[in-house]
Short mmCIF file of C-alpha atoms in Angstrom, two decimals:
data_model
loop_
_atom_site.label_atom_id
_atom_site.label_comp_id
_atom_site.label_asym_id
_atom_site.label_seq_id
_atom_site.Cartn_x
_atom_site.Cartn_y
_atom_site.Cartn_z
CA MET A 1 119.92 131.80 71.19
CA SER A 2 117.41 134.66 71.84
CA LYS A 3 115.99 135.08 75.49
CA LYS A 4 112.67 134.53 74.01
CA ALA A 5 113.70 130.94 72.45
CA GLY A 6 115.68 130.28 75.77
CA ALA A 7 112.89 130.90 77.63
CA ALA A 8 110.84 128.41 75.37
CA ALA A 9 113.19 125.64 75.58
CA ALA A 10 113.59 126.03 79.46
CA ALA A 11 109.87 125.81 79.57
CA PHE A 12 110.01 122.66 77.37
CA GLU A 13 112.26 121.02 79.87
CA VAL A 14 110.37 122.05 82.73
CA SER A 15 107.09 120.62 81.20
CA VAL A 16 108.85 117.03 80.22
CA GLU A 17 110.59 116.89 83.59
CA ALA A 18 106.99 117.44 85.23
CA GLY A 19 105.69 114.71 82.85
CA ASN A 20 108.20 112.11 83.94
CA GLY A 21 107.90 113.35 87.54
CA SER A 22 104.15 112.64 87.21
CA ALA A 23 104.98 109.22 86.05
CA ALA A 24 107.66 108.69 88.51
CA ALA A 25 105.37 109.51 91.20
CA TRP A 26 103.54 106.37 91.37
CA LEU A 27 106.65 104.30 91.49
CA ASP A 28 109.24 103.85 93.97
CA ASP A 29 113.14 103.18 93.38
CA ASP A 30 112.38 99.27 93.07
CA GLY A 31 109.49 99.77 90.30
CA ARG A 32 106.80 99.03 92.56
CA PRO A 33 103.60 101.32 93.42
CA ARG A 34 104.74 104.19 95.58
CA ARG A 35 104.63 103.25 99.40
CA THR A 36 102.51 105.82 101.43
CA GLY A 37 102.88 104.78 104.87
CA THR A 38 103.66 107.07 107.78
CA VAL A 39 104.88 106.86 111.25
CA TRP A 40 101.30 106.73 112.58
CA THR A 41 99.96 104.07 109.92
CA ALA A 42 103.07 102.09 111.08
CA SER A 43 102.26 102.39 114.66
CA ALA A 44 98.64 101.49 113.80
CA HIS A 45 100.10 98.11 112.73
CA ILE A 46 102.03 97.78 115.24
CA ILE A 47 99.55 98.31 118.07
CA THR A 48 96.89 96.38 116.22
CA ALA A 49 99.56 93.27 116.37
CA VAL A 50 100.99 93.67 119.68
CA ILE A 51 97.91 94.86 121.51
CA GLY A 52 96.20 91.76 121.11
CA SER A 53 94.38 88.69 122.82
CA GLY A 54 97.69 88.58 125.18
CA VAL A 55 96.81 91.45 126.88
CA LEU A 56 94.07 89.59 128.54
CA SER A 57 95.99 86.84 130.08
CA LEU A 58 98.52 89.38 131.56
CA ALA A 59 96.43 89.50 135.10
CA TRP A 60 97.06 85.57 135.46
CA ALA A 61 100.79 85.95 134.50
CA ILE A 62 101.28 88.29 137.03
CA ALA A 63 99.57 86.18 139.65
CA GLN A 64 101.81 83.45 139.10
CA LEU A 65 104.94 85.80 139.55
CA GLY A 66 103.91 88.33 141.82
CA TRP A 67 104.09 92.12 142.63
CA ALA A 68 108.03 91.72 142.88
CA ALA A 69 108.67 89.97 139.45
CA GLY A 70 105.35 90.31 137.26
CA PRO A 71 106.00 94.17 136.33
CA ALA A 72 109.89 93.89 136.41
CA VAL A 73 109.62 90.72 133.85
CA MET A 74 106.88 92.70 131.79
CA LEU A 75 109.29 95.64 131.61
CA LEU A 76 112.57 93.39 130.70
CA PHE A 77 110.51 91.88 127.62
CA ALA A 78 109.55 95.50 126.38
CA LEU A 79 113.17 96.64 126.47
CA VAL A 80 114.26 93.70 124.95
CA ILE A 81 111.73 93.60 122.07
CA TYR A 82 112.09 97.39 121.64
CA TYR A 83 115.95 97.07 121.18
CA THR A 84 115.92 93.62 119.27
CA SER A 85 113.14 95.44 116.63
CA THR A 86 115.72 98.26 116.26
CA LEU A 87 118.19 95.99 114.99
CA LEU A 88 115.93 94.35 112.62
CA ALA A 89 114.47 97.73 111.39
CA GLU A 90 118.21 98.13 110.32
CA CYS A 91 117.87 95.08 107.85
CA TYR A 92 115.37 96.29 105.68
CA ARG A 93 117.33 97.79 102.97
CA SER A 94 121.02 95.48 102.59
CA GLY A 95 123.77 97.88 102.39
CA ASP A 96 122.96 101.63 102.42
CA PRO A 97 120.28 102.16 104.48
CA VAL A 98 118.41 104.90 102.20
CA ALA A 99 119.56 103.49 98.91
CA GLY A 100 120.07 99.76 99.45
CA LYS A 101 118.12 96.91 98.08
CA ARG A 102 114.95 96.24 99.71
CA ASN A 103 113.81 93.24 101.27
CA TYR A 104 110.19 93.04 101.30
CA THR A 105 109.60 90.52 104.16
CA TYR A 106 111.25 88.85 107.22
CA MET A 107 112.65 86.25 105.34
CA ASP A 108 114.08 88.18 102.77
CA ALA A 109 116.12 89.93 105.18
CA VAL A 110 117.20 86.89 106.50
CA ARG A 111 118.28 85.68 102.98
CA ALA A 112 120.52 88.86 102.02
CA SER A 113 122.17 88.76 105.64
CA LEU A 114 122.55 85.15 106.59
CA GLY A 115 121.48 82.66 103.53
CA GLY A 116 121.74 78.92 103.21
CA ALA A 117 120.04 76.69 105.86
CA LYS A 118 119.07 79.38 108.06
CA VAL A 119 116.67 80.96 105.80
CA ARG A 120 114.76 77.80 105.61
CA LEU A 121 114.94 77.36 109.13
CA CYS A 122 113.54 80.76 109.85
CA GLY A 123 110.96 80.22 107.13
CA ALA A 124 109.99 76.83 109.12
CA ILE A 125 109.65 79.05 112.39
CA GLN A 126 107.73 81.96 111.03
CA TYR A 127 105.44 80.28 109.06
CA ALA A 128 104.50 77.76 111.60
CA ASN A 129 104.42 80.56 114.33
CA LEU A 130 102.02 82.36 112.13
CA PHE A 131 99.69 79.56 111.69
CA GLY A 132 99.67 79.10 115.41
CA VAL A 133 98.77 82.74 115.90
CA ALA A 134 95.87 82.41 113.55
CA ILE A 135 94.40 79.66 115.39
CA GLY A 136 95.25 81.68 118.93
CA TYR A 137 93.21 84.47 117.60
CA THR A 138 90.44 82.27 116.31
CA ILE A 139 90.27 80.66 119.84
CA ALA A 140 90.38 83.99 121.78
CA ALA A 141 87.67 85.62 119.24
CA SER A 142 85.26 82.52 119.78
CA ILE A 143 85.46 82.87 123.47
CA SER A 144 84.77 86.56 123.23
CA MET A 145 81.75 85.82 121.39
CA GLN A 146 80.46 83.12 123.74
CA ALA A 147 81.46 85.57 126.60
CA ILE A 148 78.99 88.04 125.56
CA ARG A 149 76.38 85.24 125.58
CA ARG A 150 77.20 84.20 129.06
CA ALA A 151 77.47 87.74 130.13
CA ASP A 152 73.56 88.25 128.92
CA CYS A 153 72.74 85.16 130.39
CA PHE A 154 74.41 85.50 133.92
CA HIS A 155 72.37 88.83 133.88
CA GLU A 156 69.05 87.47 133.31
CA LYS A 157 68.99 84.30 135.16
CA GLY A 158 71.94 84.67 138.09
CA HIS A 159 75.46 84.15 138.39
CA GLY A 160 74.57 80.81 139.74
CA ASN A 161 73.41 79.48 136.34
CA PRO A 162 76.13 77.36 134.38
CA CYS A 163 75.07 79.37 131.32
CA ARG A 164 77.15 76.79 129.41
CA SER A 165 77.44 76.84 125.49
CA SER A 166 79.74 75.67 122.76
CA SER A 167 82.47 77.62 121.28
CA ASN A 168 82.56 76.03 117.97
CA PRO A 169 80.13 77.71 116.24
CA TYR A 170 81.35 81.32 117.33
CA MET A 171 84.73 79.83 115.71
CA ILE A 172 82.97 78.95 112.68
CA LEU A 173 81.43 82.58 112.40
CA PHE A 174 85.01 83.89 113.02
CA GLY A 175 86.03 81.56 110.28
CA VAL A 176 83.63 82.79 107.67
CA ALA A 177 84.54 86.45 108.44
CA GLU A 178 88.32 85.52 107.50
CA VAL A 179 87.51 84.17 104.72
CA VAL A 180 85.86 87.21 103.26
CA LEU A 181 88.56 89.59 104.39
CA SER A 182 91.17 87.10 103.60
CA GLN A 183 90.53 88.15 99.90
CA ILE A 184 91.85 91.83 100.25
CA PRO A 185 95.42 91.40 98.44
CA ASP A 186 97.99 92.64 100.77
CA LEU A 187 98.99 94.37 103.89
CA ASP A 188 99.21 97.82 102.26
CA GLN A 189 95.60 97.82 101.65
CA ILE A 190 94.33 97.10 105.05
CA TRP A 191 95.97 100.09 106.89
CA TRP A 192 92.30 101.09 107.64
CA LEU A 193 91.64 98.00 109.03
CA SER A 194 94.48 98.29 111.08
CA ILE A 195 93.43 101.62 112.36
CA VAL A 196 89.80 100.23 113.55
CA ALA A 197 91.53 97.19 115.01
CA ALA A 198 93.65 99.35 117.28
CA ALA A 199 90.96 101.67 118.45
CA MET A 200 89.12 98.50 119.58
CA SER A 201 92.03 97.37 121.13
CA PHE A 202 92.31 100.27 123.31
CA THR A 203 88.50 100.22 123.92
CA TYR A 204 88.72 96.86 125.44
CA SER A 205 91.78 97.66 127.30
CA ALA A 206 90.43 100.51 128.59
CA ILE A 207 87.29 98.54 130.00
CA GLY A 208 89.56 96.10 131.18
CA LEU A 209 91.38 98.61 133.30
CA ALA A 210 88.23 100.36 134.28
CA LEU A 211 86.65 97.19 135.55
CA GLY A 212 90.21 96.53 137.55
CA VAL A 213 90.01 99.79 139.12
CA MET A 214 86.18 99.39 140.07
CA GLN A 215 86.80 95.77 141.62
CA THR A 216 90.06 96.95 143.49
CA VAL A 217 88.04 99.97 144.88
CA ALA A 218 85.12 97.53 146.21
CA ASN A 219 87.68 95.32 147.76
CA GLY A 220 88.84 98.08 149.85
CA GLY A 221 92.66 97.95 148.80
CA PHE A 222 94.82 95.78 146.54
CA ARG A 223 95.14 92.09 146.45
CA GLY A 224 97.82 89.73 145.53
CA SER A 225 101.45 89.32 147.32
CA LEU A 226 105.05 89.81 146.42
CA THR A 227 105.56 86.13 145.27
CA GLY A 228 102.34 85.39 143.30
CA VAL A 229 100.08 81.98 144.02
CA ALA A 230 101.07 80.31 146.82
CA ILE A 231 102.13 76.67 147.02
CA GLY A 232 99.43 74.87 149.09
CA ALA A 233 95.90 73.94 148.43
CA GLY A 234 95.41 72.95 144.83
CA VAL A 235 98.81 73.89 143.77
CA SER A 236 101.81 72.10 143.94
CA SER A 237 105.70 73.19 144.05
CA THR A 238 106.04 71.53 140.55
CA GLN A 239 102.52 73.50 139.33
CA LYS A 240 104.32 76.51 140.66
CA ILE A 241 107.46 76.22 138.71
CA PHE A 242 105.71 75.39 135.67
CA ARG A 243 103.09 78.35 135.81
CA SER A 244 105.58 80.67 136.57
CA LEU A 245 107.19 79.40 133.43
CA GLN A 246 104.42 79.67 131.31
CA ALA A 247 103.93 83.22 132.48
CA PHE A 248 106.72 84.15 130.64
CA GLY A 249 105.49 82.63 127.66
CA ASN A 250 102.21 84.61 128.28
CA ILE A 251 104.23 87.79 128.66
CA ALA A 252 106.38 86.99 125.43
CA PHE A 253 103.18 86.36 123.30
CA ALA A 254 101.77 89.61 124.24
CA TYR A 255 104.89 91.60 122.79
CA SER A 256 105.30 89.64 119.74
CA TYR A 257 105.31 91.14 116.25
CA ALA A 258 108.83 90.58 115.08
CA ILE A 259 107.64 87.96 112.77
CA ILE A 260 105.70 91.14 110.57
CA LEU A 261 108.16 93.76 111.38
CA ILE A 262 109.93 94.00 107.77
CA GLU A 263 106.40 93.71 106.15
CA ILE A 264 105.16 96.74 108.05
CA GLN A 265 108.32 98.81 107.09
CA ASP A 266 107.70 97.83 103.54
CA THR A 267 104.54 100.24 103.71
CA ILE A 268 106.53 103.09 104.52
CA LYS A 269 106.98 105.74 102.13
CA ALA A 270 110.50 106.06 100.53
CA PRO A 271 113.20 108.58 102.09
CA PRO A 272 114.19 110.91 103.37
CA PRO A 273 113.96 110.19 106.18
CA SER A 274 115.02 106.35 106.07
CA GLU A 275 112.50 103.70 106.72
CA ALA A 276 114.79 102.29 109.20
CA LYS A 277 114.38 105.57 111.11
CA VAL A 278 110.61 105.96 110.77
CA MET A 279 110.29 102.35 111.90
CA LYS A 280 112.26 103.00 115.02
CA LYS A 281 110.14 105.87 115.97
CA ALA A 282 107.06 103.75 115.17
CA THR A 283 108.42 100.84 117.45
CA MET A 284 109.24 103.60 120.14
CA ILE A 285 105.81 104.82 120.00
CA SER A 286 104.07 101.20 119.97
CA VAL A 287 106.35 99.44 122.55
CA ALA A 288 105.92 102.36 125.08
CA THR A 289 102.06 102.97 124.58
CA THR A 290 101.56 98.89 124.97
CA THR A 291 103.85 98.82 127.70
CA LEU A 292 101.83 101.50 129.38
CA PHE A 293 98.58 99.65 128.64
CA TYR A 294 99.99 96.30 129.78
CA MET A 295 101.56 97.51 133.16
CA LEU A 296 97.76 99.00 133.94
CA CYS A 297 95.78 96.16 132.61
CA GLY A 298 97.84 93.31 133.93
CA CYS A 299 98.47 95.18 137.28
CA MET A 300 94.85 96.25 138.08
CA GLY A 301 93.84 92.76 136.83
CA TYR A 302 96.10 91.00 139.64
CA ALA A 303 94.91 93.87 142.22
CA ALA A 304 91.36 93.09 141.58
CA PHE A 305 91.38 89.35 141.78
CA GLY A 306 94.80 88.54 143.37
CA ASP A 307 95.89 84.97 143.30
CA GLU A 308 92.18 84.07 141.56
CA ALA A 309 92.88 86.06 138.51
CA PRO A 310 91.28 84.15 135.44
CA ASP A 311 93.72 83.41 132.62
CA ASN A 312 91.33 85.72 130.32
CA LEU A 313 90.28 88.86 132.18
CA LEU A 314 87.29 89.48 130.27
CA THR A 315 85.82 86.04 129.40
CA GLY A 316 86.80 84.57 132.81
CA PHE A 317 83.97 86.05 134.71
CA GLY A 318 85.95 87.98 137.68
CA PHE A 319 83.81 90.17 136.50
CA TYR A 320 79.81 90.30 136.09
CA GLU A 321 78.52 93.47 136.07
CA PRO A 322 77.68 95.59 134.35
CA TYR A 323 77.08 93.05 132.00
CA TRP A 324 76.54 95.54 128.90
CA LEU A 325 80.12 96.75 129.21
CA LEU A 326 81.46 93.62 129.32
CA ASP A 327 79.45 92.98 126.04
CA VAL A 328 81.12 96.32 124.52
CA ALA A 329 84.60 95.05 125.75
CA ASN A 330 84.15 91.39 124.26
CA ALA A 331 82.56 92.70 121.06
CA ALA A 332 85.78 95.02 120.64
CA ILE A 333 87.97 92.09 121.19
CA VAL A 334 86.37 90.30 118.53
CA VAL A 335 86.55 93.37 115.75
CA HIS A 336 90.30 93.82 116.83
CA LEU A 337 91.05 90.06 116.76
CA VAL A 338 89.41 90.29 113.11
CA GLY A 339 92.02 92.70 112.05
CA ALA A 340 94.93 91.28 113.66
CA TYR A 341 94.39 87.84 112.15
CA GLN A 342 94.68 89.63 108.84
CA VAL A 343 97.81 91.76 109.66
CA PHE A 344 99.41 88.77 110.90
CA VAL A 345 98.88 86.33 108.10
CA GLN A 346 99.47 88.36 105.34
CA PRO A 347 103.11 87.36 105.16
CA LEU A 348 102.15 83.60 104.87
CA PHE A 349 99.84 84.39 102.18
CA ALA A 350 102.53 86.62 100.00
CA PHE A 351 105.02 83.75 100.40
CA VAL A 352 102.66 80.93 98.94
CA GLU A 353 101.28 83.27 96.50
CA THR A 354 104.50 85.14 95.18
CA ARG A 355 107.09 82.46 95.80
CA ALA A 356 105.75 79.31 96.27
CA ALA A 357 102.80 79.62 93.37
CA ALA A 358 103.41 82.20 91.07
CA SER A 359 107.28 81.26 90.19
CA ARG A 360 106.32 77.44 89.84
CA TRP A 361 103.40 77.46 87.81
CA SER A 362 103.63 81.09 86.08
CA ASP A 363 101.77 79.44 83.21
CA SER A 364 98.43 78.39 85.02
CA ALA A 365 95.48 80.40 84.49
CA PHE A 366 94.24 78.96 87.92
CA VAL A 367 97.31 80.84 89.68
CA THR A 368 97.47 84.07 87.74
CA LYS A 369 94.24 84.56 86.55
CA GLU A 370 92.06 87.50 88.20
CA VAL A 371 88.28 88.24 87.66
CA LYS A 372 87.62 91.81 87.78
CA LEU A 373 85.01 93.13 90.33
CA GLY A 374 84.00 96.49 90.00
CA PRO A 375 86.51 99.51 89.25
CA PHE A 376 88.65 98.65 92.65
CA PHE A 377 88.96 95.08 93.07
CA ALA A 378 90.05 91.93 91.22
CA LEU A 379 89.32 88.63 92.66
CA SER A 380 91.99 86.06 92.17
CA VAL A 381 90.53 82.21 91.87
CA PHE A 382 93.95 80.62 93.29
CA ARG A 383 93.59 83.44 96.13
CA LEU A 384 90.46 82.44 96.79
CA ALA A 385 90.84 79.04 97.02
CA TRP A 386 93.86 78.76 99.03
CA ARG A 387 93.05 81.80 101.55
CA THR A 388 89.60 80.06 102.04
CA ALA A 389 91.53 76.34 102.82
CA PHE A 390 94.24 78.22 105.08
CA VAL A 391 91.08 79.46 107.20
CA CYS A 392 89.02 76.43 107.54
CA VAL A 393 92.50 74.52 108.68
CA THR A 394 93.02 77.39 111.21
CA THR A 395 89.56 77.31 112.36
CA VAL A 396 89.33 73.47 112.90
CA THR A 397 92.56 73.27 114.75
CA ALA A 398 91.39 75.82 116.88
CA MET A 399 88.17 73.83 117.46
CA LEU A 400 90.37 70.70 118.65
CA LEU A 401 92.52 72.74 120.82
CA PRO A 402 90.63 75.72 122.55
CA PHE A 403 92.70 76.25 125.91
CA PHE A 404 93.32 80.01 125.42
CA GLY A 405 96.06 80.50 128.15
CA ASP A 406 98.15 77.50 127.41
CA VAL A 407 98.18 78.10 123.58
CA VAL A 408 99.26 81.65 124.00
CA GLY A 409 101.99 80.77 126.59
CA LEU A 410 103.32 78.05 124.12
CA LEU A 411 103.08 80.64 120.99
CA GLY A 412 105.03 82.87 122.89
CA ALA A 413 107.70 80.79 124.38
CA VAL A 414 108.40 79.02 121.08
CA SER A 415 108.86 81.96 118.72
CA PHE A 416 110.33 84.79 121.35
CA TRP A 417 113.88 83.58 121.00
CA PRO A 418 114.23 82.73 117.34
CA LEU A 419 112.46 85.53 115.78
CA THR A 420 112.48 87.88 118.30
CA VAL A 421 116.18 87.83 119.41
CA TYR A 422 118.35 85.44 117.57
CA PHE A 423 117.91 86.37 113.78
CA PRO A 424 117.65 90.01 114.12
CA VAL A 425 120.75 90.00 116.34
CA GLU A 426 122.82 87.68 113.72
CA MET A 427 121.42 89.97 110.79
CA TYR A 428 122.45 92.83 112.52
CA ILE A 429 125.84 91.29 113.26
CA VAL A 430 126.56 90.97 109.53
CA GLN A 431 124.64 93.86 108.39
CA ARG A 432 127.09 96.31 110.35
CA GLY A 433 129.97 94.32 110.17
CA VAL A 434 130.31 93.78 113.94
CA ARG A 435 133.80 92.11 114.67
CA ARG A 436 133.90 88.49 116.27
CA GLY A 437 135.03 88.89 119.69
CA SER A 438 134.20 92.59 119.91
CA THR A 439 132.52 93.84 122.98
CA ARG A 440 129.80 94.52 121.28
CA TRP A 441 129.75 91.35 119.72
CA VAL A 442 129.91 89.67 123.16
CA CYS A 443 127.02 91.63 124.59
CA LEU A 444 124.84 91.02 121.41
CA GLN A 445 125.28 87.28 122.03
CA THR A 446 124.94 87.11 125.67
CA LEU A 447 121.39 88.79 125.16
CA SER A 448 120.81 85.98 122.47
CA ALA A 449 122.19 83.34 124.96
CA ALA A 450 120.05 84.65 128.12
CA CYS A 451 116.62 85.02 125.89
CA LEU A 452 117.16 81.38 124.64
CA VAL A 453 117.27 80.28 128.43
CA VAL A 454 114.17 82.10 128.83
CA SER A 455 112.15 80.87 125.92
CA VAL A 456 113.10 77.07 126.63
CA ALA A 457 111.74 77.78 130.31
CA ALA A 458 108.96 79.11 129.09
CA ALA A 459 108.17 76.15 126.63
CA ALA A 460 108.37 73.64 128.85
CA GLY A 461 106.00 75.41 131.34
CA SER A 462 103.42 75.57 128.58
CA ILE A 463 103.85 72.38 127.26
CA ALA A 464 103.12 70.69 130.78
CA ASP A 465 99.92 72.62 131.21
CA VAL A 466 98.84 71.76 127.60
CA ILE A 467 99.41 67.83 128.66
CA ASP A 468 97.38 68.33 131.90
CA ALA A 469 94.69 69.68 129.72
CA LEU A 470 94.59 67.28 127.02
CA LYS A 471 94.07 64.46 129.84
CA VAL A 472 90.88 65.72 130.54
CA TYR A 473 89.40 67.12 127.21
CA ARG A 474 87.24 65.80 124.44
CA PRO A 475 87.95 67.14 121.06
CA PHE A 476 85.24 69.54 119.31
CA SER A 477 83.13 69.45 122.70
CA GLY A 478 83.98 73.09 122.87
#
């Protein structure tokens, strides 16, 4: 073959390969559209999920535990959740961490590693918890919207005016916003919403921190004690115990995001490096960042108010002025929770639409038909109907149970052990072939057992408080 012919053949081969490469550039190894997520977008998703309404209850939680136990418990939860998250990140791919089969959801990972009844148990716990988180975020957002109105009222009419109003209209308004945003098809398409929400979380956390510092300076020093709220007037020994246990649940809720870790990891672009390595780095960045904020906000809130710390730092009106800064902080909370709601419920949406509906009624036009709205968006009739119904149910339930602190504590307690510790530990043991009875196996099981005890105790404390609140509450009274 002549040099000219050889060059022509080589050029032809290169052009064909370039053409194939161009087509393949749109697809990943599983045939799905190429993922584009990075360590920073994954961190934004995590921070959006983690720095949520839970940060507002940390000052109250530390008040129940005191200066000695409060920060120590918070740091311990951070270490446990970081460690179990790294175990869970290893389970995104079955077998080989680079080329193994992808698990798109938390339940897929459980199915691949554990199977059987544990899959059904995991699904029931995970989706019940996601439903509960949606309720909790609806409550928190409505309280913040209500607080904006009350802050303005206090400024105009004085702090002695009750400035009462119902939270129900604000819950409905939040629900309407979520109905609209819920039509975005999947998590990969709301990265921009996560970045905005993460920025908002830093905004209101920073404002809460600044107000706590200002109040501490005005007080002339730190308030609080080593053991927290003292037993005495208004607080019995039983209440002290239950509230301390609820504080564990509040802290667990503030860190909870394991249930959507796999879904976030599924947005990360393909190796190299492996998705697990990127996710571990994103987890380290996110947990370190949130722990710093939590320590500052929780500790400064307790330093400012001592044993009187409210269960919601920015809406409990330990602060009254500057009222406009409170308005900005609470508006940031609302924007953040609008985004966080969507990040959390996407796995539930995906399960119903791809597994429950599409697989069972694949021939139904109602389930599969989409209506094009412009060049970039397609509206599914089924998605519109079912997601709207879901938002309506969570909104109505939130109107029935508007107890911010109690709901937060209960959600954190119920979900912490099974979803954050038990399943990640069991999946990792199977994935990495950890030998039963080995030192590593014993350490992992000891960690799981200890966290189970904490979870049960925290749930007991939160349930006791919910029962007390229901004794005097009238449904839909706001």
